[in-house]
């Protein structure tokens, strides 16, 4: 894999830390800004909505811009939004900074996905995507738990400052590492924007985007409200929340690494094995949440399965949108973040019910069930068996 790909992954690490770190900060944010934990959870949905709206709009507006300055601009806006967020004294202002940061993240990720695919041969797109997304999974291993520790010791604002600081070496890496040849991709060899947007009418592309959104909704719905499960149901102290997040992140790194090697050649086993296991795993984590050892074991396994299946489906989005070279990354980003928006809202709605903090885990199981029911009749399409495409 080319070096510029790893430099892009460094920036994704900073962004992934921001996107996931609220899972360990929600109780403190809610207490400090005078809102409920469920309301604070809407910050995750706000971020995801910004990503959904921003991915196609920003990618379309950046079509004629060289990739390197576009990536740098998005990253610097992202850093500035976090600096303002760290100084916020009202929930409304913090909410707005999350939307701005998400727009910048969406633009960066959409361009980065397209750039990553352009750096490798077509038959290695899955592995390139795995390297790029490893920034997110490493964020869940190191960045997110580190943010939770910083938040516990220094206040929830400290992780926001840390993310802003992380963007600076990533920016230098982009300037120094993304080759000038990437900037030379002019508009002359690109399809018209209308042509690229018309790809969204293709049933196979719509199918894999929908499935990616559902699986990601399950992932975000469960992990966003993991802290109340650890400190409430399992009866552990706040410093165990970073431990749980480390385990989820370690599992996600394993899952995306393994899936990256399979998604180009044979994605079928990932879909047919990880999907049913997730259907069992999310409700099982709720049933066994009172036993910390069982809970933490399942957190690791669920991280691996969620990211293995999710990254495979997103790789399928890039393959299905291969003839939309400047918008494919936006479609993949939008699919990811439709799920990230829906998941926390659906999961958070159960916190005030009899299910309590375990409600989000059951909701994640239901979302996976919905994905499997939709995927089953079109399994050959989902797994890349082209002969099955005619069934849609």
CSV table of C-alpha atoms in Angstrom, one decimal:
chain,number,residue,atom,x,y,z
A,1,UNK,CA,0.0,0.0,0.0
A,2,UNK,CA,1.4,3.5,-0.9
A,3,UNK,CA,2.6,5.8,1.8
A,4,UNK,CA,0.0,8.6,1.1
A,5,UNK,CA,-2.7,6.2,2.0
A,6,UNK,CA,-1.3,5.9,5.6
A,7,UNK,CA,-1.1,9.7,5.8
A,8,UNK,CA,-4.7,10.0,4.9
A,9,UNK,CA,-5.4,7.4,7.6
A,10,UNK,CA,-3.7,9.6,10.1
A,11,UNK,CA,-6.2,12.3,9.4
A,12,UNK,CA,-9.1,9.8,9.6
A,13,UNK,CA,-7.7,8.8,13.0
A,14,UNK,CA,-8.3,12.3,14.3
A,15,UNK,CA,-11.7,12.4,12.8
A,16,UNK,CA,-12.6,9.0,14.0
A,17,UNK,CA,-11.6,9.9,17.5
A,18,UNK,CA,-14.0,12.9,17.4
A,19,UNK,CA,-16.9,10.9,15.9
A,20,UNK,CA,-16.7,8.1,18.5
A,21,UNK,CA,-15.3,9.9,21.6
A,22,UNK,CA,-18.8,11.2,22.7
A,23,UNK,CA,-19.6,7.6,23.8
A,24,UNK,CA,-17.4,8.2,26.9
A,25,UNK,CA,-18.3,11.9,27.4
A,26,UNK,CA,-22.1,12.1,27.2
A,27,UNK,CA,-22.8,11.9,31.0
A,28,UNK,CA,-20.3,14.8,31.7
A,29,UNK,CA,-21.5,16.9,28.8
A,30,UNK,CA,-25.1,16.4,29.9
A,31,UNK,CA,-24.4,17.4,33.5
A,32,UNK,CA,-22.2,20.4,32.5
A,33,UNK,CA,-24.6,21.9,29.9
A,34,UNK,CA,-27.8,21.1,31.8
A,35,UNK,CA,-29.4,18.5,29.4
A,36,UNK,CA,-30.4,14.9,29.6
A,37,UNK,CA,-28.1,12.1,28.5
A,38,UNK,CA,-30.5,11.3,25.7
A,39,UNK,CA,-30.4,14.9,24.5
A,40,UNK,CA,-26.6,14.9,24.7
A,41,UNK,CA,-26.7,11.7,22.5
A,42,UNK,CA,-28.2,13.8,19.8
A,43,UNK,CA,-24.7,15.3,19.3
A,44,UNK,CA,-23.8,12.0,17.6
A,45,UNK,CA,-26.8,12.3,15.4
A,46,UNK,CA,-26.0,15.9,14.6
A,47,UNK,CA,-22.6,14.9,13.5
A,48,UNK,CA,-23.9,12.1,11.3
A,49,UNK,CA,-26.6,14.4,9.7
A,50,UNK,CA,-23.8,16.8,8.8
A,51,UNK,CA,-21.9,14.0,7.3
A,52,UNK,CA,-24.9,12.8,5.3
A,53,UNK,CA,-25.7,16.2,3.9
A,54,UNK,CA,-22.1,17.3,3.5
A,55,UNK,CA,-20.7,14.2,1.7
A,56,UNK,CA,-22.5,14.6,-1.6
A,57,UNK,CA,-22.7,18.4,-1.5
A,58,UNK,CA,-19.1,19.0,-0.6
A,59,UNK,CA,-17.8,16.3,-2.9
A,60,UNK,CA,-19.8,17.8,-5.8
A,61,UNK,CA,-18.4,21.3,-5.1
A,62,UNK,CA,-14.9,19.9,-4.8
A,63,UNK,CA,-15.0,18.0,-8.1
A,64,UNK,CA,-12.9,20.7,-9.9
A,65,UNK,CA,-10.5,21.3,-7.1
A,66,UNK,CA,-7.2,19.5,-6.8
A,67,UNK,CA,-7.4,16.9,-4.1
A,68,UNK,CA,-4.5,18.0,-1.9
A,69,UNK,CA,-5.7,21.5,-1.1
A,70,UNK,CA,-9.2,20.3,-0.8
A,71,UNK,CA,-8.2,17.7,1.8
A,72,UNK,CA,-6.1,20.3,3.7
A,73,UNK,CA,-8.9,22.9,3.7
A,74,UNK,CA,-11.4,20.3,5.1
A,75,UNK,CA,-9.0,19.3,7.8
A,76,UNK,CA,-8.3,22.8,9.0
A,77,UNK,CA,-12.0,23.7,9.2
A,78,UNK,CA,-12.5,20.5,11.2
A,79,UNK,CA,-9.7,21.5,13.7
A,80,UNK,CA,-11.2,25.0,14.1
A,81,UNK,CA,-14.7,23.6,14.8
A,82,UNK,CA,-13.2,21.5,17.7
A,83,UNK,CA,-11.4,24.5,19.2
A,84,UNK,CA,-14.7,26.4,19.2
A,85,UNK,CA,-16.5,23.4,20.6
A,86,UNK,CA,-14.1,23.1,23.5
A,87,UNK,CA,-14.9,26.7,24.5
A,88,UNK,CA,-18.7,26.2,24.2
A,89,UNK,CA,-20.8,27.1,27.2
A,90,UNK,CA,-24.2,26.2,25.7
A,91,UNK,CA,-25.5,23.0,24.2
A,92,UNK,CA,-26.8,24.8,21.1
A,93,UNK,CA,-23.4,26.2,20.2
A,94,UNK,CA,-21.7,22.8,20.8
A,95,UNK,CA,-24.4,21.2,18.6
A,96,UNK,CA,-23.6,23.7,15.8
A,97,UNK,CA,-19.9,23.0,16.0
A,98,UNK,CA,-20.6,19.3,15.7
A,99,UNK,CA,-22.5,20.0,12.4
A,100,UNK,CA,-19.7,22.2,11.0
A,101,UNK,CA,-17.1,19.6,12.0
A,102,UNK,CA,-19.2,16.9,10.4
A,103,UNK,CA,-19.4,18.9,7.1
A,104,UNK,CA,-15.6,19.2,7.0
A,105,UNK,CA,-15.2,15.5,7.9
A,106,UNK,CA,-17.7,14.5,5.2
A,107,UNK,CA,-15.8,16.5,2.6
A,108,UNK,CA,-12.5,15.1,3.7
A,109,UNK,CA,-13.6,11.5,3.8
A,110,UNK,CA,-15.4,11.7,0.4
A,111,UNK,CA,-12.3,13.0,-1.3
A,112,UNK,CA,-10.0,10.7,0.7
A,113,UNK,CA,-12.0,7.6,-0.3
A,114,UNK,CA,-11.8,8.6,-4.0
A,115,UNK,CA,-8.1,9.4,-3.6
A,116,UNK,CA,-7.5,6.1,-1.9
A,117,UNK,CA,-9.2,4.2,-4.7
A,118,UNK,CA,-7.2,6.1,-7.3
A,119,UNK,CA,-3.9,5.1,-5.5
A,120,UNK,CA,-4.3,1.4,-6.1
A,121,UNK,CA,-5.4,-1.0,-8.9
A,122,UNK,CA,-9.1,-1.7,-9.1
A,123,UNK,CA,-8.7,-5.2,-7.6
A,124,UNK,CA,-7.2,-3.7,-4.4
A,125,UNK,CA,-9.9,-1.1,-3.5
A,126,UNK,CA,-11.1,-3.2,-0.6
A,127,UNK,CA,-7.6,-3.3,1.0
A,128,UNK,CA,-7.1,0.4,0.3
A,129,UNK,CA,-10.4,1.2,2.0
A,130,UNK,CA,-9.4,-1.1,5.0
A,131,UNK,CA,-6.2,1.0,5.4
A,132,UNK,CA,-8.1,4.2,5.3
A,133,UNK,CA,-10.7,3.0,7.8
A,134,UNK,CA,-8.0,1.6,10.0
A,135,UNK,CA,-7.6,5.2,11.1
A,136,UNK,CA,-11.1,5.0,12.5
A,137,UNK,CA,-10.6,1.6,14.2
A,138,UNK,CA,-7.3,2.8,15.7
A,139,UNK,CA,-9.2,5.8,17.0
A,140,UNK,CA,-11.5,3.5,18.9
A,141,UNK,CA,-8.5,1.6,20.4
A,142,UNK,CA,-6.4,4.6,21.4
A,143,UNK,CA,-8.0,7.9,20.6
A,144,UNK,CA,-11.5,7.3,22.0
A,145,UNK,CA,-10.4,5.7,25.3
A,146,UNK,CA,-7.7,8.3,25.7
A,147,UNK,CA,-10.4,10.9,25.2
A,148,UNK,CA,-12.6,9.3,27.8
A,149,UNK,CA,-9.6,9.3,30.3
A,150,UNK,CA,-8.9,13.0,29.5
A,151,UNK,CA,-12.6,13.8,29.9
A,152,UNK,CA,-12.7,12.1,33.3
A,153,UNK,CA,-9.6,13.7,34.6
A,154,UNK,CA,-9.6,17.2,33.0
A,155,UNK,CA,-13.2,17.7,31.8
A,156,UNK,CA,-15.1,16.9,28.6
A,157,UNK,CA,-13.5,19.9,26.8
A,158,UNK,CA,-10.0,18.4,27.0
A,159,UNK,CA,-10.6,15.7,24.3
A,160,UNK,CA,-11.9,18.4,21.9
A,161,UNK,CA,-8.6,20.3,22.3
A,162,UNK,CA,-6.7,17.1,21.8
A,163,UNK,CA,-8.5,16.3,18.5
A,164,UNK,CA,-7.8,19.9,17.2
A,165,UNK,CA,-4.1,19.3,18.1
A,166,UNK,CA,-4.1,15.9,16.3
A,167,UNK,CA,-5.1,17.6,13.1
A,168,UNK,CA,-1.9,19.6,12.8
A,169,UNK,CA,0.6,16.8,12.1
A,170,UNK,CA,-2.0,15.2,9.9
A,171,UNK,CA,-2.2,18.4,7.9
A,172,UNK,CA,1.6,18.5,7.5
A,173,UNK,CA,1.4,14.8,6.4
A,174,UNK,CA,-1.1,15.7,3.7
A,175,UNK,CA,1.0,18.6,2.4
A,176,UNK,CA,4.2,16.5,2.3
A,177,UNK,CA,2.8,13.1,1.5
A,178,UNK,CA,-0.1,13.3,-1.0
A,179,UNK,CA,1.6,13.3,-4.4
A,180,UNK,CA,1.3,16.2,-6.8
A,181,UNK,CA,0.1,13.6,-9.4
A,182,UNK,CA,-3.1,13.4,-7.4
A,183,UNK,CA,-3.7,17.1,-7.9
A,184,UNK,CA,-3.4,16.6,-11.6
A,185,UNK,CA,-6.6,14.7,-12.0
A,186,UNK,CA,-8.4,17.3,-14.0
A,187,UNK,CA,-12.0,17.6,-14.9
A,188,UNK,CA,-11.4,16.5,-18.5
A,189,UNK,CA,-11.4,12.8,-17.7
A,190,UNK,CA,-14.3,12.9,-15.3
A,191,UNK,CA,-17.9,12.0,-16.1
A,192,UNK,CA,-20.5,14.8,-15.9
A,193,UNK,CA,-21.9,15.4,-12.4
A,194,UNK,CA,-25.4,14.5,-13.7
A,195,UNK,CA,-24.0,11.2,-15.0
A,196,UNK,CA,-22.5,10.4,-11.7
A,197,UNK,CA,-25.6,11.3,-9.8
A,198,UNK,CA,-27.7,9.0,-12.1
A,199,UNK,CA,-25.8,6.0,-10.7
A,200,UNK,CA,-27.9,6.4,-7.6
A,201,UNK,CA,-30.9,5.0,-9.5
A,202,UNK,CA,-29.2,1.6,-9.8
A,203,UNK,CA,-30.8,-1.0,-7.5
A,204,UNK,CA,-27.6,-2.8,-6.6
A,205,UNK,CA,-26.0,0.4,-5.4
A,206,UNK,CA,-29.1,1.4,-3.5
A,207,UNK,CA,-29.2,-2.0,-1.9
A,208,UNK,CA,-25.6,-2.0,-0.6
A,209,UNK,CA,-26.0,1.6,0.6
A,210,UNK,CA,-29.1,0.7,2.6
A,211,UNK,CA,-27.5,-2.4,4.1
A,212,UNK,CA,-24.4,-0.4,5.1
A,213,UNK,CA,-26.6,2.2,6.7
A,214,UNK,CA,-28.5,-0.4,8.8
A,215,UNK,CA,-25.4,-2.2,10.0
A,216,UNK,CA,-23.8,1.1,10.9
A,217,UNK,CA,-26.9,2.2,12.7
A,218,UNK,CA,-26.7,-0.9,14.8
A,219,UNK,CA,-23.0,-0.2,15.5
A,220,UNK,CA,-23.5,3.4,16.6
A,221,UNK,CA,-26.8,2.7,18.4
A,222,UNK,CA,-25.0,0.2,20.6
A,223,UNK,CA,-21.6,1.9,21.2
A,224,UNK,CA,-23.0,5.5,21.7
A,225,UNK,CA,-24.7,4.4,24.9
A,226,UNK,CA,-22.1,1.9,26.1
A,227,UNK,CA,-21.1,4.1,29.1
A,228,UNK,CA,-24.4,3.8,30.9
A,229,UNK,CA,-24.3,0.0,30.5
A,230,UNK,CA,-20.8,-0.2,32.0
A,231,UNK,CA,-21.4,2.1,34.9
A,232,UNK,CA,-25.1,1.2,35.5
A,233,UNK,CA,-26.0,-2.3,34.6
A,234,UNK,CA,-22.5,-3.8,35.1
A,235,UNK,CA,-22.0,-1.6,38.2
A,236,UNK,CA,-18.4,-0.6,37.3
A,237,UNK,CA,-16.6,2.7,37.8
A,238,UNK,CA,-16.2,5.4,35.2
A,239,UNK,CA,-12.6,4.4,34.4
A,240,UNK,CA,-13.9,1.1,33.1
A,241,UNK,CA,-15.7,2.9,30.2
A,242,UNK,CA,-12.4,3.5,28.4
A,243,UNK,CA,-11.5,-0.2,28.9
A,244,UNK,CA,-14.8,-1.2,27.2
A,245,UNK,CA,-14.1,1.3,24.3
A,246,UNK,CA,-10.5,-0.1,23.9
A,247,UNK,CA,-11.9,-3.6,23.6
A,248,UNK,CA,-14.5,-2.5,21.1
A,249,UNK,CA,-11.8,-0.6,19.1
A,250,UNK,CA,-9.4,-3.6,19.2
A,251,UNK,CA,-12.2,-5.8,17.9
A,252,UNK,CA,-13.0,-3.3,15.2
A,253,UNK,CA,-9.4,-3.2,14.1
A,254,UNK,CA,-9.3,-7.0,13.8
A,255,UNK,CA,-12.6,-7.0,11.9
A,256,UNK,CA,-11.7,-4.3,9.4
A,257,UNK,CA,-8.2,-5.8,8.8
A,258,UNK,CA,-9.6,-9.3,8.1
A,259,UNK,CA,-12.5,-8.0,6.0
A,260,UNK,CA,-10.1,-5.8,3.9
A,261,UNK,CA,-8.3,-8.9,2.7
A,262,UNK,CA,-11.6,-10.7,1.8
A,263,UNK,CA,-13.8,-7.9,0.5
A,264,UNK,CA,-12.1,-7.7,-2.9
A,265,UNK,CA,-11.8,-11.4,-3.6
A,266,UNK,CA,-14.6,-13.1,-1.7
A,267,UNK,CA,-16.9,-11.0,0.5
A,268,UNK,CA,-19.5,-13.7,0.8
A,269,UNK,CA,-18.2,-15.4,4.0
A,270,UNK,CA,-18.0,-12.0,5.8
A,271,UNK,CA,-21.6,-11.2,5.0
A,272,UNK,CA,-23.1,-14.7,5.7
A,273,UNK,CA,-21.1,-15.2,8.9
A,274,UNK,CA,-20.8,-11.8,10.5
A,275,UNK,CA,-24.5,-10.9,9.9
A,276,UNK,CA,-26.1,-13.8,11.8
A,277,UNK,CA,-23.5,-13.6,14.6
A,278,UNK,CA,-24.3,-9.9,15.1
A,279,UNK,CA,-28.0,-10.7,15.2
A,280,UNK,CA,-27.3,-13.0,18.2
A,281,UNK,CA,-24.5,-10.9,19.7
A,282,UNK,CA,-26.3,-7.6,20.4
A,283,UNK,CA,-29.2,-9.1,22.4
A,284,UNK,CA,-26.8,-11.4,24.1
A,285,UNK,CA,-24.7,-8.4,25.3
A,286,UNK,CA,-27.9,-7.0,26.9
A,287,UNK,CA,-28.8,-10.3,28.6
A,288,UNK,CA,-25.2,-10.8,29.9
A,289,UNK,CA,-24.5,-7.2,30.8
A,290,UNK,CA,-24.7,-7.8,34.5
A,291,UNK,CA,-21.5,-9.9,34.2
A,292,UNK,CA,-18.6,-7.7,33.3
A,293,UNK,CA,-16.3,-10.4,31.9
A,294,UNK,CA,-19.1,-11.6,29.6
A,295,UNK,CA,-20.0,-8.0,28.6
A,296,UNK,CA,-16.4,-7.0,27.8
A,297,UNK,CA,-15.8,-10.2,25.8
A,298,UNK,CA,-18.9,-9.5,23.7
A,299,UNK,CA,-17.9,-5.9,23.3
A,300,UNK,CA,-14.7,-7.1,21.6
A,301,UNK,CA,-16.5,-9.6,19.4
A,302,UNK,CA,-19.2,-7.1,18.4
A,303,UNK,CA,-16.6,-4.6,17.4
A,304,UNK,CA,-14.9,-7.1,15.2
A,305,UNK,CA,-18.1,-8.3,13.6
A,306,UNK,CA,-19.6,-4.8,13.2
A,307,UNK,CA,-16.6,-3.4,11.4
A,308,UNK,CA,-15.9,-6.5,9.3
A,309,UNK,CA,-19.5,-6.5,8.0
A,310,UNK,CA,-19.8,-2.7,7.8
A,311,UNK,CA,-16.5,-2.1,5.9
A,312,UNK,CA,-17.3,-5.0,3.5
A,313,UNK,CA,-20.6,-3.4,2.6
A,314,UNK,CA,-19.0,0.0,2.1
A,315,UNK,CA,-16.4,-1.5,-0.1
A,316,UNK,CA,-19.3,-2.9,-2.1
A,317,UNK,CA,-20.6,0.6,-2.4
A,318,UNK,CA,-17.3,1.7,-4.0
A,319,UNK,CA,-17.4,-1.2,-6.4
A,320,UNK,CA,-21.0,-0.6,-7.4
A,321,UNK,CA,-20.2,3.2,-7.9
A,322,UNK,CA,-16.9,2.6,-9.7
A,323,UNK,CA,-18.1,4.6,-12.8
A,324,UNK,CA,-18.9,7.6,-10.6
A,325,UNK,CA,-15.2,8.3,-9.6
A,326,UNK,CA,-15.6,11.7,-7.9
A,327,UNK,CA,-18.9,10.8,-6.1
A,328,UNK,CA,-18.3,7.2,-5.1
A,329,UNK,CA,-16.7,8.2,-1.8
A,330,UNK,CA,-19.6,10.6,-1.1
A,331,UNK,CA,-22.1,7.8,-1.6
A,332,UNK,CA,-20.1,5.5,0.8
A,333,UNK,CA,-19.8,8.3,3.4
A,334,UNK,CA,-23.5,9.1,3.2
A,335,UNK,CA,-24.4,5.4,3.7
A,336,UNK,CA,-22.2,5.2,6.7
A,337,UNK,CA,-23.6,8.2,8.3
A,338,UNK,CA,-27.3,7.7,7.6
A,339,UNK,CA,-26.8,4.8,10.0
A,340,UNK,CA,-24.8,6.9,12.4
A,341,UNK,CA,-27.7,9.4,12.5
A,342,UNK,CA,-30.5,6.9,12.8
A,343,UNK,CA,-28.8,4.5,15.3
A,344,UNK,CA,-28.3,6.8,18.3
A,345,UNK,CA,-31.8,8.4,17.9
A,346,UNK,CA,-33.5,5.0,17.8
A,347,UNK,CA,-31.4,3.7,20.6
A,348,UNK,CA,-31.7,6.8,22.8
A,349,UNK,CA,-35.5,6.6,22.6
A,350,UNK,CA,-35.4,3.4,24.6
A,351,UNK,CA,-33.5,4.9,27.6
A,352,UNK,CA,-36.6,6.2,29.2
A,353,UNK,CA,-38.5,2.9,28.8
A,354,UNK,CA,-38.5,-0.2,31.0
A,355,UNK,CA,-35.5,-1.5,29.0
A,356,UNK,CA,-33.3,1.3,30.5
A,357,UNK,CA,-29.6,1.4,29.5
A,358,UNK,CA,-30.0,-2.0,27.8
A,359,UNK,CA,-32.5,-0.7,25.3
A,360,UNK,CA,-29.9,0.4,22.8
A,361,UNK,CA,-28.4,-3.1,22.7
A,362,UNK,CA,-31.8,-4.6,21.8
A,363,UNK,CA,-32.3,-1.9,19.1
A,364,UNK,CA,-29.0,-2.8,17.5
A,365,UNK,CA,-30.1,-6.4,17.3
A,366,UNK,CA,-33.4,-5.3,15.6
A,367,UNK,CA,-31.5,-3.1,13.1
A,368,UNK,CA,-29.2,-6.1,12.1
A,369,UNK,CA,-32.3,-8.2,11.8
A,370,UNK,CA,-33.8,-5.7,9.3
A,371,UNK,CA,-30.6,-5.7,7.3
A,372,UNK,CA,-30.5,-9.5,7.1
A,373,UNK,CA,-34.2,-9.7,6.0
A,374,UNK,CA,-33.5,-7.2,3.2
A,375,UNK,CA,-30.3,-8.8,2.1
A,376,UNK,CA,-31.4,-12.4,2.0
A,377,UNK,CA,-33.4,-12.4,-1.3
A,378,UNK,CA,-30.5,-10.6,-3.0
A,379,UNK,CA,-27.5,-12.3,-1.4
A,380,UNK,CA,-25.7,-12.8,-4.7
A,381,UNK,CA,-25.8,-9.1,-5.4
A,382,UNK,CA,-24.6,-8.2,-1.9
A,383,UNK,CA,-21.7,-10.6,-2.0
A,384,UNK,CA,-20.6,-9.5,-5.5
A,385,UNK,CA,-21.9,-12.4,-7.5
A,386,UNK,CA,-22.6,-10.4,-10.7
A,387,UNK,CA,-25.0,-13.0,-12.1
A,388,UNK,CA,-27.4,-12.3,-9.3
A,389,UNK,CA,-27.7,-8.6,-10.2
A,390,UNK,CA,-30.5,-9.4,-12.7
A,391,UNK,CA,-32.8,-10.3,-9.9
A,392,UNK,CA,-33.1,-6.7,-8.8
